Tab-separated table of C-alpha atoms in Angstrom:
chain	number	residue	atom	x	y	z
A	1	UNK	CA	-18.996	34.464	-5.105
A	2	UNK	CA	-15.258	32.964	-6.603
A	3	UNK	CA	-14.192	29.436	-7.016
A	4	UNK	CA	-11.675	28.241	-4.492
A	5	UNK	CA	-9.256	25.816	-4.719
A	6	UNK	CA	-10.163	22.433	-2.548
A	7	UNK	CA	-6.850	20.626	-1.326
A	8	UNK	CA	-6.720	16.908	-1.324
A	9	UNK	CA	-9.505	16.821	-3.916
A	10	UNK	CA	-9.060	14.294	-7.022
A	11	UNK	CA	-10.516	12.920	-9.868
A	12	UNK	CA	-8.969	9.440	-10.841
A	13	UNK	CA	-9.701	6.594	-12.720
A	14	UNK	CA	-11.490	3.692	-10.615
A	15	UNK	CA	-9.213	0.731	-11.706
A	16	UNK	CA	-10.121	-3.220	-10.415
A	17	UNK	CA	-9.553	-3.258	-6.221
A	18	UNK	CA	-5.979	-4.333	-5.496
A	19	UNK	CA	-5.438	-7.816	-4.343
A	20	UNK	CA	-2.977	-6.923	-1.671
A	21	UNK	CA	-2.213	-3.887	-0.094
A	22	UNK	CA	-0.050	-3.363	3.161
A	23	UNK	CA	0.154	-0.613	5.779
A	24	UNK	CA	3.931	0.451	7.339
A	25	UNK	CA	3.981	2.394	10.371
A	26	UNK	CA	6.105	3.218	13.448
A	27	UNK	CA	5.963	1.426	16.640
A	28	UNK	CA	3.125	2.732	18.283
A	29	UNK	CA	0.751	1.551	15.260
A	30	UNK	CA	3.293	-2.118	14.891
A	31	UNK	CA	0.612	-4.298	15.082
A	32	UNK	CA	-1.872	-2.835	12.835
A	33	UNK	CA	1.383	-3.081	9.713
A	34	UNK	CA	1.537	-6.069	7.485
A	35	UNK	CA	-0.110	-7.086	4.085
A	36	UNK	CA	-4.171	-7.532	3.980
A	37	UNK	CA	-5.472	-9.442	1.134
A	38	UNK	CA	-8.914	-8.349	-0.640
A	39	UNK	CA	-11.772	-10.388	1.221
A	40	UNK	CA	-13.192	-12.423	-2.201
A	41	UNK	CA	-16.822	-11.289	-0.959
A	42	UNK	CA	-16.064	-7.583	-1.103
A	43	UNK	CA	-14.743	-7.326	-4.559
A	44	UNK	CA	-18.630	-6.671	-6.187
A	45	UNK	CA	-19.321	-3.610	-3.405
A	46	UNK	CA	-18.725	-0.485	-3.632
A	47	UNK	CA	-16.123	-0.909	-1.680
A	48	UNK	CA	-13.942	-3.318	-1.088
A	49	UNK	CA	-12.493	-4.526	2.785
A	50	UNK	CA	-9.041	-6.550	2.929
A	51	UNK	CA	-7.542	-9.219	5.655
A	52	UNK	CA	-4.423	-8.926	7.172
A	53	UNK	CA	-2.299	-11.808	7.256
A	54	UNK	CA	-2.262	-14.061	10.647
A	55	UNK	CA	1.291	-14.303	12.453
A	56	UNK	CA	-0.147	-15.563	15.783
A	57	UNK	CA	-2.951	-16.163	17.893
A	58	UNK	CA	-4.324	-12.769	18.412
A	59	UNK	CA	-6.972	-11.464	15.949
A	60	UNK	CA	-6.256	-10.352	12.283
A	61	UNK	CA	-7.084	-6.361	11.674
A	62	UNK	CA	-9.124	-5.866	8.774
A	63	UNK	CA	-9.462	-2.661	6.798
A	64	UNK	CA	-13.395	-1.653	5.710
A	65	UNK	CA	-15.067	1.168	4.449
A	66	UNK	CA	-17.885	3.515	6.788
A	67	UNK	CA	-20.654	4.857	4.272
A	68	UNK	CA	-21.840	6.803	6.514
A	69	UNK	CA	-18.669	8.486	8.172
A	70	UNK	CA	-16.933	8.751	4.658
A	71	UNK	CA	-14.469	6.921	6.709
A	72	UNK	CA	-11.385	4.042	6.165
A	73	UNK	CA	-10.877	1.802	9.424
A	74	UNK	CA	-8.704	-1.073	10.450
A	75	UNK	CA	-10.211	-2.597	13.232
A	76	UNK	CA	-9.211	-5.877	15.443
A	77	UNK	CA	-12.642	-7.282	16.561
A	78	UNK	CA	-11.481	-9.832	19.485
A	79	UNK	CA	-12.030	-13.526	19.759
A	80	UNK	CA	-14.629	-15.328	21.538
A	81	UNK	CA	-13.481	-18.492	23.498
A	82	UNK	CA	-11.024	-19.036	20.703
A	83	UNK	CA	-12.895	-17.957	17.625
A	84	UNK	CA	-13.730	-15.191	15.763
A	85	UNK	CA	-16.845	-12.892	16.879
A	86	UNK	CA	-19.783	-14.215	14.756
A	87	UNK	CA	-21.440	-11.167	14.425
A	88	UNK	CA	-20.580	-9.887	10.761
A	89	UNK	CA	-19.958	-6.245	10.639
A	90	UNK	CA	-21.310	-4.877	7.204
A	91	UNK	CA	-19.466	-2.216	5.137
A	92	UNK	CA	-22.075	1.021	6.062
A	93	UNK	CA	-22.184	-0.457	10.222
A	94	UNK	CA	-21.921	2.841	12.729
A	95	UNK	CA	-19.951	0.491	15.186
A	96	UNK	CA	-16.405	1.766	15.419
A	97	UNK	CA	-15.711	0.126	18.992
A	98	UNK	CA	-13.237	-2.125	17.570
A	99	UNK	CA	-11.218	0.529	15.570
A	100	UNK	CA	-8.000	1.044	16.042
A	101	UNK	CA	-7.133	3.177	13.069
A	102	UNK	CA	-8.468	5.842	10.455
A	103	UNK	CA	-8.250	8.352	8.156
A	104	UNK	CA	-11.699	10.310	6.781
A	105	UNK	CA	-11.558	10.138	3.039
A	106	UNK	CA	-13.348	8.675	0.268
A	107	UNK	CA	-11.195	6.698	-1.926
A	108	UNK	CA	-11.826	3.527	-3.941
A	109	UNK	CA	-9.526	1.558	-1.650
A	110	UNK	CA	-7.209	2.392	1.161
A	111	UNK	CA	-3.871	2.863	-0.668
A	112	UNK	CA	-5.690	5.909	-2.436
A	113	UNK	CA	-6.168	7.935	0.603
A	114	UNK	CA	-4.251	11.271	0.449
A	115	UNK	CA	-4.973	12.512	4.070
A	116	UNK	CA	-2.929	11.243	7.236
A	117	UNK	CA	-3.979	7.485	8.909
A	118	UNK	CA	-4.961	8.548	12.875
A	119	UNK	CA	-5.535	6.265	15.980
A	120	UNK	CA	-7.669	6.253	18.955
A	121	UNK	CA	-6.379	8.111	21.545
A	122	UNK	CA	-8.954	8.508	24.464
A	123	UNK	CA	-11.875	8.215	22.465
A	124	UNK	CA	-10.038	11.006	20.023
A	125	UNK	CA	-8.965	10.623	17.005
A	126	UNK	CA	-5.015	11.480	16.970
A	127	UNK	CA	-1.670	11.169	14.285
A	128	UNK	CA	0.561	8.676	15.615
A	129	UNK	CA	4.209	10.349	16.069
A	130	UNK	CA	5.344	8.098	13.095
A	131	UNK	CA	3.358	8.146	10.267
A	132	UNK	CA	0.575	5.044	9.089
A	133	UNK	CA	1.199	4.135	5.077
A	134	UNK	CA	-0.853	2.135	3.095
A	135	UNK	CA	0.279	0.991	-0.664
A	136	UNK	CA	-0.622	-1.583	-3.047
A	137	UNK	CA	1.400	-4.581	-2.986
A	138	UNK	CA	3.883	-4.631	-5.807
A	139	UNK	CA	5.541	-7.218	-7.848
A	140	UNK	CA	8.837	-7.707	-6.258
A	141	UNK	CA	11.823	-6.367	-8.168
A	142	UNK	CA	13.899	-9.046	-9.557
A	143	UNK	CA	17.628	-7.131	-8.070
A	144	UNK	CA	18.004	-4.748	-5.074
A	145	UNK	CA	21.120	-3.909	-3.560
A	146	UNK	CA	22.611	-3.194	0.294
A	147	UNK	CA	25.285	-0.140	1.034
A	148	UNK	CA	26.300	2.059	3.615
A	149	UNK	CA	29.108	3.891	4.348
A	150	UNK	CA	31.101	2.433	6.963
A	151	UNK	CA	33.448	-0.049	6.801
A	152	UNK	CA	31.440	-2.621	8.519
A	153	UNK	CA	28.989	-2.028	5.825
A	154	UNK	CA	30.889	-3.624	3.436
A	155	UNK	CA	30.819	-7.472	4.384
A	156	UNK	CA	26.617	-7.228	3.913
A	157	UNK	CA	26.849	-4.677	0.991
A	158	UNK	CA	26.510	-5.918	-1.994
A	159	UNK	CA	23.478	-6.819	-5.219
A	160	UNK	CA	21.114	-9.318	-4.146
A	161	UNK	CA	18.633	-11.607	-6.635
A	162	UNK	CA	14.957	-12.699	-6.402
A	163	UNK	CA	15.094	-16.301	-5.407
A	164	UNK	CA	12.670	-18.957	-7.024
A	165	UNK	CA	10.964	-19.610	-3.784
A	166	UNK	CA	9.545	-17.570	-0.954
A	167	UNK	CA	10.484	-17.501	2.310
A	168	UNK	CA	7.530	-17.288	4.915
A	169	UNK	CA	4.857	-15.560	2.295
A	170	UNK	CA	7.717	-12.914	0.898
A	171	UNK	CA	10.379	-12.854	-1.393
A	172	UNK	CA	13.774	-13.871	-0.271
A	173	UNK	CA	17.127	-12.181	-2.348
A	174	UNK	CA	20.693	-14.291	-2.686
A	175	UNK	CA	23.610	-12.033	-2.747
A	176	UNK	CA	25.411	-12.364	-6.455
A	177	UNK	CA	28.776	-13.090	-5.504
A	178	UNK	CA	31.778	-12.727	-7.487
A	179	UNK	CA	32.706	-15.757	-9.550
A	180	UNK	CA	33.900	-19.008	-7.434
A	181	UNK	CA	32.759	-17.451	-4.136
A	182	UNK	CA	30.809	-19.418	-2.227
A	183	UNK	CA	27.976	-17.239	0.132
A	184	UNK	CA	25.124	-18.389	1.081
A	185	UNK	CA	23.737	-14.990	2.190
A	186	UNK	CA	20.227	-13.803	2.127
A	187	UNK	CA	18.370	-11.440	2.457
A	188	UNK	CA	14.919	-12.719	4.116
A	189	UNK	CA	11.566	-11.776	5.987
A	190	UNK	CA	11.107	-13.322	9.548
A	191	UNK	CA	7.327	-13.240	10.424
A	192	UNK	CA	7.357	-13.734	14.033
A	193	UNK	CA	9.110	-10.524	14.536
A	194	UNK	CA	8.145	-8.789	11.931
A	195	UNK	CA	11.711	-7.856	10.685
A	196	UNK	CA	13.993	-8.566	7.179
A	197	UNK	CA	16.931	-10.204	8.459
A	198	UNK	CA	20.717	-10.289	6.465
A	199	UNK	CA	21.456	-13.587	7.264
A	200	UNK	CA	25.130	-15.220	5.926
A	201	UNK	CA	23.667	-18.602	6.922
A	202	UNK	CA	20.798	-18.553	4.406
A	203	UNK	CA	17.167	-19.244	4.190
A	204	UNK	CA	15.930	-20.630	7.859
A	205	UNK	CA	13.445	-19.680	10.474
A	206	UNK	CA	15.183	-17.878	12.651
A	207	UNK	CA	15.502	-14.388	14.054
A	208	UNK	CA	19.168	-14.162	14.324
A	209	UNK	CA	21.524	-12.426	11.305
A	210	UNK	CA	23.983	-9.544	10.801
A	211	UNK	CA	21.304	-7.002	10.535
A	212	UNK	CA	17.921	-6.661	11.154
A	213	UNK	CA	14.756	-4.304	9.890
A	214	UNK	CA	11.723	-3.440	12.130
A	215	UNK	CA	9.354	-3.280	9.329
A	216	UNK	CA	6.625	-5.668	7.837
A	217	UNK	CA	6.659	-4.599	4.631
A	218	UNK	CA	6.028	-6.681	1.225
A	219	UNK	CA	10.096	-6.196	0.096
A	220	UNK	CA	13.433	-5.204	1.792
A	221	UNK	CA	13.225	-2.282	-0.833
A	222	UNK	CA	10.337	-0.573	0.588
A	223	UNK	CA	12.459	-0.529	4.001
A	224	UNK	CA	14.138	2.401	2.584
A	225	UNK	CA	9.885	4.446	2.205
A	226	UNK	CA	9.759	4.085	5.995
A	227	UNK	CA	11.497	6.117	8.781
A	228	UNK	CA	13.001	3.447	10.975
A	229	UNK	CA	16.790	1.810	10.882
A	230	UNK	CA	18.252	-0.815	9.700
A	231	UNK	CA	20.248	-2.404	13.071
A	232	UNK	CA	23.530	-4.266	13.122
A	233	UNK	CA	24.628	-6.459	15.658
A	234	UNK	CA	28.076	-5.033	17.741
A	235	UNK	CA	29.549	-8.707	18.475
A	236	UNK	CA	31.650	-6.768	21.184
A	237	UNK	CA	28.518	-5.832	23.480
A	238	UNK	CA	26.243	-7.938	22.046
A	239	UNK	CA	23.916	-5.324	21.393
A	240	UNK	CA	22.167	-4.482	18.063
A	241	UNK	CA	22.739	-0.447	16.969
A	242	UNK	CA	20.991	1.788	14.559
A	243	UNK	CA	22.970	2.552	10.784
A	244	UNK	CA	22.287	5.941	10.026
A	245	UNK	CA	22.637	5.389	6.022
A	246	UNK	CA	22.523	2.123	5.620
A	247	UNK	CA	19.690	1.123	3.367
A	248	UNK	CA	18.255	-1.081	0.632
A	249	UNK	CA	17.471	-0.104	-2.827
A	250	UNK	CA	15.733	-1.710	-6.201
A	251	UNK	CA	18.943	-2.176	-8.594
A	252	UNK	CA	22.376	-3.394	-9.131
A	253	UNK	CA	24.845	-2.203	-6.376
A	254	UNK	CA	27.001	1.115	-7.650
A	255	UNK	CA	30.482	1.518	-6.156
A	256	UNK	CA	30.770	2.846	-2.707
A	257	UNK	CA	32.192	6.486	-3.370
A	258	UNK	CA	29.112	6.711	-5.802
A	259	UNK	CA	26.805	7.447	-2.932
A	260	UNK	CA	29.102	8.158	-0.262
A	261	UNK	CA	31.817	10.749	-0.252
């Protein structure tokens, strides 16, 4: 007999379980994205489960481990008259009835897993078209910086700066403008719909801006690890439009020709 290599196999050091970790994906898998926080009760098992955040009335996913299937799941288990099902599902339950997502791998926690996240399709489990990523929630950076390369980039392009408070649970960025300009333009997370908004009128609840992102993820730099498009609003039609290019990056802001020819 020979040895063999094994793909996907790895030895790694088991470090404390994350307190956050969030999942990106396309549209298709949208409402399963956001950050889930470790559930206190799971953090002495062998592994641990995590709560997505709540944005409305329907149902929280949560992510668990399946003993028995070798199996990560996030699964929405409905409500009942208006609260949650009081049936507690245990980490090593069978029942999968409620899952919506998955991906067969032993790992010490989700963001680990090195094999593709798949949803039920027809009882089967199938990849989604756009791919499901889950990654431990980082510390935001303290400067990240717009650019693309048209010239309608260039109003919104620019280095942006942590600000001391959050807007709606995520960090919000001021753009650094050039000495005795006024701006009071943001970048900032809307949770209703799910999108990081460039807003010139500064930190508010509201979904309107310059441009928009269709991503829940935990800063506007990890827009540019995911596949989708920043959009722009054409004032002319009143329609928003994709910007091939256009992207957000952890950093100062390097001169145009830099990255663009």
């Amino acid at each position: 007999w020979e040895w063999e290599p094994v793909p996907r196999v790895r030895c790694v050091t088991v470090d404390p379980y994350p307190q956050q970790v969030y999942i990106s994906s396309g549209a298709a898998a949208a409402f399963v994205s956001g950050i889930y926080t470790l559930e206190p009760e799971s953090a002495a098992l062998l592994r641990p489960s995590y709560r997505c955040e709540q944005t409305g009335p329907s149902t929280a996913p949560t992510i668990r481990f399946m003993v028995s299937q070798t199996r990560w799941i996030v699964e929405r288990v409905p409500r009942l008259m208006g609260r949650r099902r009081s049936a507690k599902f245990t980490h090593d339950s069978e029942d999968t009835k409620f899952a919506v997502a998955s991906a067969q791998y032993d790992a010490p926690h989700p963001a680990l897993v090195q094999v593709p996240w798949c949803m039920q399709s027809g009882g089967n489990w199938e990849e989604p078209q756009q791919p499901i990523v889950c990654k431990i929630v980082r510390d935001p950076p303290e400067r990240v910086f717009l650019i693309g390369p048209l010239k309608s980039h260039d109003a919104v392009s620019g280095t942006y700066k942590l600000m001391a408070d959050r807007n709606d649970g995520r960090p919000a960025y001021g753009l650094e403008s050039e000495e005795g300009e006024d701006t009071k333009q943001v970048i900032r997370y809307h949770p209703q719909s799910k999108r990081w908004i460039v807003d010139p009128e500064g930190l508010r609840n509201e979904s309107a801006g310059d441009l928009y992102f269709p991503g829940n993820v935990p800063d506007p730099a990890e827009t540019s690890n995911t596949k989708a498009e920043w959009m722009m609003l054409d004032s002319s039609s009143d329609t928003w439009t994709p910007q091939p290019g256009f992207a957000c990056y952890v950093g100062r802001c390097p001169a145009k020709q830099v990255l663009f020819q």
